[in-house]
Amino acid sequence: FPRPILVRMRLDGGRYDRLVRQMERATSLPVVVAEAGQQALPGQVHFVPPTLGVAAVAAKWMFEESLDFDPAQTLLADDSAVLFLSGADAALVERVTGDAWAGGLVAGQAADDGCYDPQAASAAVAAGAACGTPAKLAALLLQRWPAPGQTSATDPAILQP
């Protein structure tokens, strides 16, 4: 995948190392816990703990301590996506569904597809965001940003296990 993937997930106890090990078994992409001073690299999944935010530094996305993780203020809408999956922070929905973030890809997980906490995803869909299973949301990302040398993946079924 030609873009960095940033995952903001609050974990009780902050055991991101365990989550990274689980995710490494589910994807071929490298999975890491973001650290202050580290660059967000394309093709990597970065779990971003609550103590970190993202800042643009010399045309690179860098993780920095004590920054608010607000995609609407940090990321370029026309070159970014925000997906609201189960348990996402509903406070971010309004920030990325308004006119200021027009052009950004915003989508929510279908509430009936294993979504144990659909509040944010449902709010995003109600605000006009796309909706689908996690596989369909991944297909949306691949349609917008195909891997180098590949055409857009238009069939979400190819992403099913």
XYZ file of C-alpha atoms in Angstrom:
161
model
C 0.000 0.000 0.000
C 1.590 3.300 -1.061
C 0.540 5.328 2.009
C 1.244 5.048 5.745
C -1.612 3.512 7.704
C -2.186 5.146 11.086
C -4.401 3.333 13.584
C -5.578 5.219 16.643
C -6.879 2.747 19.165
C -7.041 3.270 22.896
C -6.180 0.086 24.759
C -6.756 -0.474 28.444
C -3.313 -1.143 29.867
C -1.623 0.146 26.708
C -0.461 -3.282 25.533
C 0.209 -2.252 21.959
C 3.035 -4.771 21.679
C 0.489 -7.603 21.958
C -1.753 -5.982 19.369
C 1.199 -5.627 16.990
C 1.976 -9.349 17.328
C -1.663 -10.216 16.589
C -1.816 -7.905 13.571
C 1.462 -9.250 12.170
C -0.332 -12.581 11.737
C -3.219 -10.908 9.877
C -1.348 -8.789 7.326
C 1.700 -8.939 5.119
C 2.446 -5.274 5.854
C 4.941 -4.375 8.575
C 3.146 -3.447 11.824
C 4.764 -1.216 14.456
C 3.907 0.872 17.486
C 4.570 4.513 16.632
C 7.252 6.237 18.672
C 8.087 9.895 19.139
C 10.538 11.074 16.470
C 9.671 8.194 14.129
C 8.498 8.818 10.569
C 5.196 7.391 9.333
C 6.359 5.188 6.461
C 4.326 4.195 3.395
C 3.251 0.570 3.413
C 3.497 0.291 7.201
C 0.734 -0.005 9.787
C 1.475 2.311 12.708
C -0.492 1.936 15.938
C -0.500 5.437 17.424
C -0.797 5.480 21.239
C -2.784 8.279 22.934
C 0.427 10.105 23.914
C 1.389 10.767 20.288
C 0.162 12.937 17.480
C 1.309 13.483 13.908
C 3.006 16.556 12.464
C 4.252 17.464 9.005
C 8.008 18.009 9.219
C 9.992 18.695 6.034
C 7.370 17.002 3.821
C 7.290 13.914 6.072
C 4.759 12.767 8.653
C 6.466 12.459 12.028
C 5.113 11.197 15.350
C 5.452 13.717 18.159
C 4.605 13.615 21.833
C 1.840 15.716 23.339
C 0.214 16.573 20.014
C -3.503 16.172 19.521
C -4.284 13.413 17.032
C -6.715 15.368 14.883
C -6.732 14.187 11.272
C -8.759 17.202 10.140
C -6.022 19.592 11.268
C -2.991 17.497 10.378
C -3.704 15.446 7.269
C -4.402 16.810 3.787
C -8.019 15.951 3.011
C -7.551 15.321 -0.693
C -4.724 12.873 0.015
C -6.036 11.130 3.146
C -8.698 8.792 4.439
C -10.282 8.325 7.843
C -12.050 5.042 8.506
C -14.291 4.701 11.539
C -14.175 1.096 12.677
C -15.728 -0.502 15.734
C -14.865 1.481 18.869
C -13.589 4.574 17.023
C -13.692 8.000 18.669
C -17.034 9.590 17.761
C -15.637 13.040 18.597
C -13.596 12.927 15.375
C -16.594 12.399 13.086
C -17.692 16.028 12.963
C -14.110 17.153 12.290
C -13.734 15.085 9.104
C -17.242 15.259 7.673
C -17.531 19.021 7.303
C -16.671 21.360 4.441
C -13.130 21.905 5.730
C -12.324 18.270 4.979
C -14.082 18.056 1.603
C -12.203 15.730 -0.731
C -11.080 13.401 2.029
C -12.214 9.790 1.988
C -14.352 9.136 5.061
C -16.029 5.783 5.681
C -17.589 3.808 8.504
C -17.767 0.112 9.274
C -21.203 -1.416 8.718
C -22.879 -1.706 12.111
C -24.092 -5.243 11.414
C -20.656 -6.607 10.482
C -19.044 -7.475 13.824
C -19.045 -3.847 14.924
C -19.322 -4.100 18.729
C -19.307 -0.310 19.210
C -20.843 1.334 16.125
C -21.372 4.845 17.549
C -18.659 6.618 15.537
C -19.109 4.522 12.399
C -22.870 5.102 12.411
C -22.403 8.846 12.984
C -19.967 9.028 10.064
C -22.378 7.172 7.761
C -25.243 9.426 8.897
C -23.051 12.415 7.944
C -22.624 11.051 4.419
C -19.573 8.803 4.728
C -19.276 5.577 2.768
C -20.208 2.385 4.589
C -19.119 -1.233 4.305
C -17.435 -4.264 5.759
C -13.768 -3.903 6.658
C -12.883 -5.700 3.394
C -14.971 -3.248 1.372
C -13.367 -0.321 3.193
C -9.945 -1.741 2.319
C -11.086 -1.960 -1.302
C -12.020 1.738 -1.191
C -8.479 2.534 -0.076
C -6.989 0.408 -2.844
C -9.231 2.048 -5.427
C -8.032 5.467 -4.368
C -4.374 4.527 -3.918
C -3.461 1.436 -5.942
C -0.103 -0.141 -5.248
C 2.625 0.996 -7.664
C 2.371 -0.913 -10.931
C -1.156 -2.159 -10.226
C -4.568 -1.035 -11.362
C -7.336 -0.184 -8.924
C -8.879 -3.119 -7.088
C -12.550 -2.732 -7.901
C -13.856 -6.028 -6.543
C -13.964 -6.041 -2.708
C -14.513 -9.816 -2.759
C -10.844 -10.318 -3.650
C -9.948 -9.102 -0.172
C -11.976 -11.750 1.635
C -9.890 -14.396 3.446
